[in-house]
Amino acid sequence: MKLAIAVNYTRFRCSNNVTPSSPPPFKSLKLPLFWPWEKVKMGPLSVSPMGFGTWAWGNKLLWGYREEMDSELQRAFNLVVENGINIFDTADSYGTGTLNGQSERLLGAFIRELPGQQRLVKENIVIATKFAAYPWRLTPGQFVNACQSSLERLQIEQIGIGQLHWSTANYAPLQELALWDGLVAMYDKGLVRAVGVSNYGPKQLLKIHDYLKARGVPLCSAQVQYSLLSIGEEQIEIKRICDSLGIRVIAYSPLGLGMLTGKYNDSNYPQGPRGLLFRQIIPGLKPLLSSLENIARKRGKTISQVAINWCICKGTIPIPGIKTVGQAEENLGALGWRLSDSEIAQLEDAARLSPKKMVQNIFQTR
């Protein structure tokens, strides 16, 4: 059977077998982290309550990617799939320079190289990929071509969720309509099972929802930066709109690019562009980090796990990034439990005390 991206989570079972062509075996976590009936509806799809993002796969500039990391990335991927994760976010622009599209290539390869007896697991994996609104993509046909190129890199027949990476409404409104028509065309051609958007503010989100609805295409997801560092009025309004229209919010950067992991402080910043941003925000995060640490200690969890669980409790599907098996193991620990209402309130009160919030994506519209 040819690989297709489909969902039937009630049959979702994982095997611990490893074929000789697979990466070296690793220690599995105790199953289950969540039960099959805890699946989350996303349009016509059923997905795990948390997914994983692949922004770092191929990105040398921000995340220091090197091709020798691929075996570790594959082990991390195998681990999260084995533990029930079935949704993975990527984009045709992920990667830098000649490595553009590398994230999609790796994701497709890792799925193909899962042990052969895991046929149902492969069929249940949902790939959500984003298509960049490059200035040369001016027609619906060019956008359909972009989707077909992603299918070739992924080496699959159908994408789970095809997403607009950003809106051009602020600087090229005529291109925006062409992109919307491109979404309709790829859906009508059966290239994607569902469609979504990313970095759309409240006003544009309502506009595209109504436009797609009139064309008979349901909008199933809206991806937005959402974390304890990103819960301003705009994020709250986006979430309210999505809840009212049956659109699922995908929370990217749920750990604030790493600021909500507890790994960085006033005397320890990451290298590169992230370090510049962290220097502006981390000094004011002491109340929030302290609150995260207190709850983590009481719960027997890590700061990262508490921050991700907050996103889950807010009804979003967080997609933290993974580069290592260790990160995968830690992030999986955010599943299988829930913060109490009082703990959620405590975290949000502490977040409001932070003088500086996460910088919003420059492409996010109103």
Short mmCIF file of C-alpha atoms in Angstrom, two decimals:
data_model
loop_
_atom_site.label_atom_id
_atom_site.label_comp_id
_atom_site.label_asym_id
_atom_site.label_seq_id
_atom_site.Cartn_x
_atom_site.Cartn_y
_atom_site.Cartn_z
CA MET A 1 0.00 0.00 0.00
CA LYS A 2 1.33 3.41 -0.94
CA LEU A 3 1.94 5.84 1.89
CA ALA A 4 -0.94 8.24 2.48
CA ILE A 5 -1.45 10.71 5.26
CA ALA A 6 -4.70 9.67 6.89
CA VAL A 7 -6.02 9.40 10.39
CA ASN A 8 -7.79 6.63 12.27
CA TYR A 9 -6.46 7.16 15.76
CA THR A 10 -8.57 4.49 17.39
CA ARG A 11 -6.38 1.92 15.60
CA PHE A 12 -3.22 3.80 16.56
CA ARG A 13 -0.86 1.26 18.13
CA CYS A 14 2.93 1.34 18.18
CA SER A 15 5.52 -1.40 17.90
CA ASN A 16 8.87 -1.37 19.68
CA ASN A 17 10.50 -3.56 17.01
CA VAL A 18 13.49 -2.15 15.17
CA THR A 19 14.61 -3.39 11.77
CA PRO A 20 18.32 -3.61 10.86
CA SER A 21 18.00 -0.52 8.64
CA SER A 22 16.63 1.58 11.50
CA PRO A 23 18.75 3.75 13.84
CA PRO A 24 20.22 2.11 16.94
CA PRO A 25 17.55 1.18 19.52
CA PHE A 26 16.75 3.53 22.38
CA LYS A 27 15.03 3.18 25.69
CA SER A 28 11.28 3.54 25.28
CA LEU A 29 9.14 5.51 27.67
CA LYS A 30 6.39 3.77 29.59
CA LEU A 31 3.21 3.55 27.57
CA PRO A 32 0.66 4.94 27.34
CA LEU A 33 1.33 8.63 27.91
CA PHE A 34 -2.26 9.20 26.85
CA TRP A 35 -5.03 6.88 25.73
CA PRO A 36 -6.39 6.57 22.18
CA TRP A 37 -9.72 8.13 23.22
CA GLU A 38 -7.87 11.30 24.22
CA LYS A 39 -7.41 12.20 20.57
CA VAL A 40 -8.22 15.75 19.49
CA LYS A 41 -10.43 16.61 16.55
CA MET A 42 -8.95 18.92 13.95
CA GLY A 43 -11.39 19.28 11.08
CA PRO A 44 -11.69 15.81 9.50
CA LEU A 45 -8.57 14.62 11.32
CA SER A 46 -7.95 13.07 14.72
CA VAL A 47 -4.57 13.92 16.22
CA SER A 48 -2.56 13.57 19.41
CA PRO A 49 -3.01 16.36 22.01
CA MET A 50 0.54 17.52 21.28
CA GLY A 51 2.57 17.48 18.08
CA PHE A 52 6.14 18.37 17.25
CA GLY A 53 7.63 21.10 15.09
CA THR A 54 10.57 20.67 12.72
CA TRP A 55 11.70 24.27 12.23
CA ALA A 56 15.23 23.38 13.37
CA TRP A 57 15.64 20.55 10.84
CA GLY A 58 17.86 22.16 8.22
CA ASN A 59 18.15 25.61 9.82
CA LYS A 60 21.81 26.47 10.33
CA LEU A 61 21.35 30.16 11.08
CA LEU A 62 19.05 30.03 14.10
CA TRP A 63 19.29 26.44 15.31
CA GLY A 64 22.79 25.36 14.30
CA TYR A 65 21.70 22.41 12.18
CA ARG A 66 24.38 20.07 10.83
CA GLU A 67 23.72 17.09 8.59
CA GLU A 68 25.47 14.78 11.04
CA MET A 69 22.51 15.47 13.38
CA ASP A 70 20.16 13.49 11.15
CA SER A 71 20.56 10.16 12.94
CA GLU A 72 19.73 11.80 16.29
CA LEU A 73 16.74 13.55 14.72
CA GLN A 74 15.51 10.20 13.44
CA ARG A 75 15.85 8.58 16.84
CA ALA A 76 13.90 11.45 18.39
CA PHE A 77 11.22 11.11 15.71
CA ASN A 78 10.95 7.35 16.24
CA LEU A 79 10.62 7.85 19.98
CA VAL A 80 7.73 10.31 19.82
CA VAL A 81 5.88 8.23 17.21
CA GLU A 82 6.35 5.14 19.39
CA ASN A 83 4.77 7.08 22.24
CA GLY A 84 1.65 8.06 20.33
CA ILE A 85 2.44 11.40 18.67
CA ASN A 86 0.97 11.54 15.17
CA ILE A 87 1.06 15.20 14.06
CA PHE A 88 4.20 16.94 12.79
CA ASP A 89 4.46 20.51 11.57
CA THR A 90 6.87 21.57 8.84
CA ALA A 91 7.13 24.11 5.99
CA ASP A 92 8.50 24.34 2.47
CA SER A 93 10.75 27.19 3.62
CA TYR A 94 12.29 25.38 6.60
CA GLY A 95 16.02 25.17 6.16
CA THR A 96 18.60 27.74 5.13
CA GLY A 97 20.34 28.33 1.81
CA THR A 98 20.65 25.14 -0.22
CA LEU A 99 18.91 23.28 2.61
CA ASN A 100 15.52 24.92 2.02
CA GLY A 101 12.95 22.15 2.17
CA GLN A 102 15.29 19.94 4.20
CA SER A 103 12.75 19.61 7.01
CA GLU A 104 10.20 18.09 4.63
CA ARG A 105 12.79 15.75 3.10
CA LEU A 106 13.89 14.47 6.50
CA LEU A 107 10.34 14.07 7.78
CA GLY A 108 9.33 12.05 4.74
CA ALA A 109 12.45 9.87 4.99
CA PHE A 110 11.93 9.20 8.69
CA ILE A 111 8.34 8.08 8.07
CA ARG A 112 9.41 5.73 5.26
CA GLU A 113 12.14 4.24 7.44
CA LEU A 114 9.87 3.36 10.33
CA PRO A 115 9.86 -0.42 10.84
CA GLY A 116 7.79 -2.08 8.11
CA GLN A 117 5.35 -3.75 10.47
CA GLN A 118 4.24 -0.31 11.68
CA ARG A 119 2.03 0.18 8.59
CA LEU A 120 -0.90 1.56 10.59
CA VAL A 121 1.38 3.98 12.39
CA LYS A 122 2.66 5.36 9.09
CA GLU A 123 -0.85 5.73 7.74
CA ASN A 124 -1.98 7.62 10.84
CA ILE A 125 0.78 10.23 10.81
CA VAL A 126 -0.53 13.69 9.92
CA ILE A 127 1.90 16.07 8.25
CA ALA A 128 0.92 19.73 8.50
CA THR A 129 3.10 21.71 6.14
CA LYS A 130 3.11 25.43 5.43
CA PHE A 131 3.53 27.10 2.04
CA ALA A 132 5.47 30.36 1.97
CA ALA A 133 3.84 33.41 0.39
CA TYR A 134 6.93 34.17 -1.70
CA PRO A 135 6.52 37.25 -3.93
CA TRP A 136 6.81 35.11 -7.08
CA ARG A 137 3.83 32.97 -6.08
CA LEU A 138 1.23 35.21 -7.67
CA THR A 139 -1.37 32.77 -8.97
CA PRO A 140 -3.37 29.87 -7.54
CA GLY A 141 -1.56 27.55 -9.96
CA GLN A 142 1.83 28.53 -8.58
CA PHE A 143 0.59 27.76 -5.10
CA VAL A 144 -0.66 24.35 -6.24
CA ASN A 145 2.78 23.76 -7.76
CA ALA A 146 4.32 24.56 -4.36
CA CYS A 147 2.10 21.93 -2.78
CA GLN A 148 3.13 19.35 -5.39
CA SER A 149 6.80 20.15 -4.72
CA SER A 150 6.24 19.52 -1.01
CA LEU A 151 4.58 16.20 -1.85
CA GLU A 152 7.66 15.25 -3.87
CA ARG A 153 10.05 16.16 -1.06
CA LEU A 154 7.92 14.27 1.46
CA GLN A 155 7.35 11.43 -1.03
CA ILE A 156 3.72 11.01 -0.05
CA GLU A 157 0.44 11.18 -1.99
CA GLN A 158 -1.53 13.51 0.26
CA ILE A 159 -0.66 16.12 2.89
CA GLY A 160 -2.67 16.12 6.12
CA ILE A 161 -3.04 19.90 6.50
CA GLY A 162 -1.92 22.41 3.87
CA GLN A 163 -1.33 25.78 5.53
CA LEU A 164 -0.67 29.33 4.38
CA HIS A 165 2.56 30.27 6.16
CA TRP A 166 1.59 33.92 6.44
CA SER A 167 -0.80 36.51 5.06
CA THR A 168 0.21 39.10 2.46
CA ALA A 169 -2.71 41.40 3.34
CA ASN A 170 -0.44 44.05 4.85
CA TYR A 171 1.76 44.51 1.78
CA ALA A 172 0.27 42.64 -1.23
CA PRO A 173 -3.50 42.30 -0.87
CA LEU A 174 -4.00 41.10 -4.45
CA GLN A 175 -1.60 38.23 -3.88
CA GLU A 176 -3.58 37.26 -0.79
CA LEU A 177 -6.67 36.36 -2.82
CA ALA A 178 -4.57 34.25 -5.20
CA LEU A 179 -3.16 32.33 -2.23
CA TRP A 180 -6.65 31.70 -0.88
CA ASP A 181 -7.70 30.37 -4.27
CA GLY A 182 -4.58 28.22 -4.24
CA LEU A 183 -5.71 26.66 -0.96
CA VAL A 184 -9.11 25.93 -2.50
CA ALA A 185 -7.50 24.38 -5.58
CA MET A 186 -5.16 22.06 -3.66
CA TYR A 187 -8.09 20.96 -1.48
CA ASP A 188 -10.36 20.35 -4.47
CA LYS A 189 -7.61 18.37 -6.23
CA GLY A 190 -7.22 16.14 -3.17
CA LEU A 191 -3.60 17.16 -2.58
CA VAL A 192 -4.43 17.96 1.05
CA ARG A 193 -7.00 16.49 3.44
CA ALA A 194 -7.59 19.82 5.19
CA VAL A 195 -6.43 23.43 5.08
CA GLY A 196 -5.16 25.84 7.71
CA VAL A 197 -3.46 29.18 8.19
CA SER A 198 -0.51 30.48 10.15
CA ASN A 199 0.23 33.95 11.54
CA TYR A 200 -3.26 35.25 10.78
CA GLY A 201 -4.63 37.90 13.12
CA PRO A 202 -8.29 38.08 14.14
CA LYS A 203 -9.59 40.19 11.24
CA GLN A 204 -7.87 38.25 8.46
CA LEU A 205 -8.76 34.96 10.14
CA LEU A 206 -12.47 35.82 9.93
CA LYS A 207 -12.11 36.94 6.32
CA ILE A 208 -10.40 33.79 5.10
CA HIS A 209 -12.77 31.58 7.09
CA ASP A 210 -15.79 33.18 5.42
CA TYR A 211 -14.15 33.09 1.97
CA LEU A 212 -13.24 29.42 2.22
CA LYS A 213 -16.66 28.53 3.65
CA ALA A 214 -18.32 30.15 0.62
CA ARG A 215 -16.11 27.96 -1.60
CA GLY A 216 -17.05 24.82 0.30
CA VAL A 217 -13.67 24.44 2.01
CA PRO A 218 -13.62 24.20 5.83
CA LEU A 219 -10.79 25.93 7.69
CA CYS A 220 -9.56 23.37 10.21
CA SER A 221 -6.62 25.06 11.97
CA ALA A 222 -4.96 28.36 12.78
CA GLN A 223 -1.35 28.32 13.84
CA VAL A 224 -0.20 31.16 16.07
CA GLN A 225 2.59 31.91 18.48
CA TYR A 226 1.04 30.92 21.79
CA SER A 227 2.71 30.48 25.16
CA LEU A 228 2.89 32.03 28.61
CA LEU A 229 5.04 34.68 26.92
CA SER A 230 2.48 35.23 24.16
CA ILE A 231 -0.99 35.65 25.61
CA GLY A 232 -1.79 39.22 24.69
CA GLU A 233 -5.19 40.53 23.62
CA GLU A 234 -4.64 39.45 20.02
CA GLN A 235 -3.88 35.83 20.93
CA ILE A 236 -6.89 35.74 23.24
CA GLU A 237 -9.12 37.09 20.45
CA ILE A 238 -7.75 34.57 17.93
CA LYS A 239 -8.46 31.74 20.37
CA ARG A 240 -11.99 33.03 21.00
CA ILE A 241 -12.72 33.21 17.27
CA CYS A 242 -11.32 29.74 16.67
CA ASP A 243 -13.38 28.26 19.49
CA SER A 244 -16.56 29.84 18.12
CA LEU A 245 -15.93 28.59 14.57
CA GLY A 246 -14.62 25.12 15.36
CA ILE A 247 -11.07 25.92 14.26
CA ARG A 248 -8.27 24.24 16.20
CA VAL A 249 -5.41 26.46 17.43
CA ILE A 250 -1.92 25.06 16.85
CA ALA A 251 0.46 26.70 19.35
CA TYR A 252 3.92 27.25 17.93
CA SER A 253 6.87 28.30 20.11
CA PRO A 254 5.11 27.05 23.28
CA LEU A 255 8.45 27.35 25.09
CA GLY A 256 9.20 30.86 23.85
CA LEU A 257 12.16 29.71 21.70
CA GLY A 258 13.62 28.17 24.86
CA MET A 259 13.06 30.97 27.35
CA LEU A 260 10.48 28.85 29.21
CA THR A 261 12.76 25.85 29.70
CA GLY A 262 14.66 27.15 32.74
CA LYS A 263 17.94 26.55 30.91
CA TYR A 264 18.79 30.22 30.44
CA ASN A 265 19.28 33.12 32.86
CA ASP A 266 20.99 36.51 33.17
CA SER A 267 24.43 34.92 32.90
CA ASN A 268 23.63 32.21 30.35
CA TYR A 269 22.25 33.08 26.92
CA PRO A 270 22.24 31.07 23.69
CA GLN A 271 24.51 32.02 20.82
CA GLY A 272 23.29 33.81 17.70
CA PRO A 273 20.10 35.81 17.09
CA ARG A 274 18.22 34.14 19.93
CA GLY A 275 20.74 35.51 22.43
CA LEU A 276 19.91 39.10 21.45
CA LEU A 277 16.20 38.50 22.04
CA PHE A 278 16.76 36.62 25.30
CA ARG A 279 18.80 39.50 26.74
CA GLN A 280 15.77 41.77 26.33
CA ILE A 281 13.20 39.45 27.90
CA ILE A 282 14.79 37.03 30.38
CA PRO A 283 15.73 39.64 33.04
CA GLY A 284 12.01 40.34 33.54
CA LEU A 285 10.94 36.68 33.62
CA LYS A 286 11.89 35.94 37.21
CA PRO A 287 8.30 35.89 38.55
CA LEU A 288 7.10 33.59 35.76
CA LEU A 289 10.13 31.27 35.87
CA SER A 290 9.83 31.09 39.65
CA SER A 291 6.15 30.16 39.38
CA LEU A 292 6.93 27.51 36.75
CA GLU A 293 9.70 26.12 38.93
CA ASN A 294 7.49 25.94 42.04
CA ILE A 295 4.72 24.07 40.21
CA ALA A 296 7.24 21.80 38.49
CA ARG A 297 8.80 20.87 41.84
CA LYS A 298 5.44 20.06 43.41
CA ARG A 299 4.33 18.07 40.39
CA GLY A 300 7.59 16.21 39.90
CA LYS A 301 7.84 17.72 36.42
CA THR A 302 10.23 20.02 34.59
CA ILE A 303 9.64 23.69 33.81
CA SER A 304 9.27 22.85 30.10
CA GLN A 305 6.65 20.21 30.83
CA VAL A 306 4.60 22.64 32.91
CA ALA A 307 4.79 25.35 30.20
CA ILE A 308 3.67 22.92 27.47
CA ASN A 309 0.91 21.47 29.67
CA TRP A 310 -0.45 24.99 30.15
CA CYS A 311 -0.91 25.21 26.36
CA ILE A 312 -2.73 21.87 26.34
CA CYS A 313 -4.98 22.98 29.19
CA LYS A 314 -5.90 26.10 27.18
CA GLY A 315 -7.27 23.86 24.42
CA THR A 316 -4.45 24.28 21.91
CA ILE A 317 -2.21 21.71 20.27
CA PRO A 318 1.36 22.75 21.15
CA ILE A 319 4.13 21.83 18.72
CA PRO A 320 7.46 22.20 20.57
CA GLY A 321 10.52 21.59 18.46
CA ILE A 322 12.81 18.61 18.92
CA LYS A 323 16.45 18.10 17.98
CA THR A 324 17.50 15.37 20.41
CA VAL A 325 16.16 12.23 22.07
CA GLY A 326 16.53 14.01 25.42
CA GLN A 327 14.30 16.88 24.31
CA ALA A 328 11.76 14.41 22.95
CA GLU A 329 11.66 12.50 26.24
CA GLU A 330 11.26 15.68 28.25
CA ASN A 331 8.51 17.14 26.06
CA LEU A 332 6.57 13.88 26.11
CA GLY A 333 6.42 14.29 29.89
CA ALA A 334 3.95 17.16 29.33
CA LEU A 335 1.29 14.54 28.49
CA GLY A 336 -0.89 12.39 30.71
CA TRP A 337 -1.75 14.98 33.37
CA ARG A 338 -3.30 18.44 33.68
CA LEU A 339 -2.61 21.57 35.66
CA SER A 340 -5.30 22.60 38.12
CA ASP A 341 -7.33 25.79 37.61
CA SER A 342 -5.45 27.44 40.47
CA GLU A 343 -2.09 26.54 38.96
CA ILE A 344 -3.17 27.95 35.60
CA ALA A 345 -4.25 31.19 37.26
CA GLN A 346 -0.98 31.36 39.19
CA LEU A 347 1.05 31.03 35.99
CA GLU A 348 -0.99 33.61 34.12
CA ASP A 349 -0.75 36.10 36.98
CA ALA A 350 3.04 35.67 36.99
CA ALA A 351 3.17 36.05 33.20
CA ARG A 352 1.38 39.41 33.42
CA LEU A 353 4.20 40.71 35.66
CA SER A 354 6.77 40.26 32.90
CA PRO A 355 7.64 43.74 31.59
CA LYS A 356 8.48 42.44 28.10
CA LYS A 357 6.63 39.78 26.13
CA MET A 358 7.64 37.58 23.26
CA VAL A 359 8.23 39.51 20.03
CA GLN A 360 5.41 38.70 17.63
CA ASN A 361 6.06 37.36 14.15
CA ILE A 362 6.52 40.28 11.76
CA PHE A 363 4.20 38.58 9.28
CA GLN A 364 1.24 38.28 11.66
CA THR A 365 -1.67 40.40 10.47
CA ARG A 366 -4.39 42.14 12.39
#
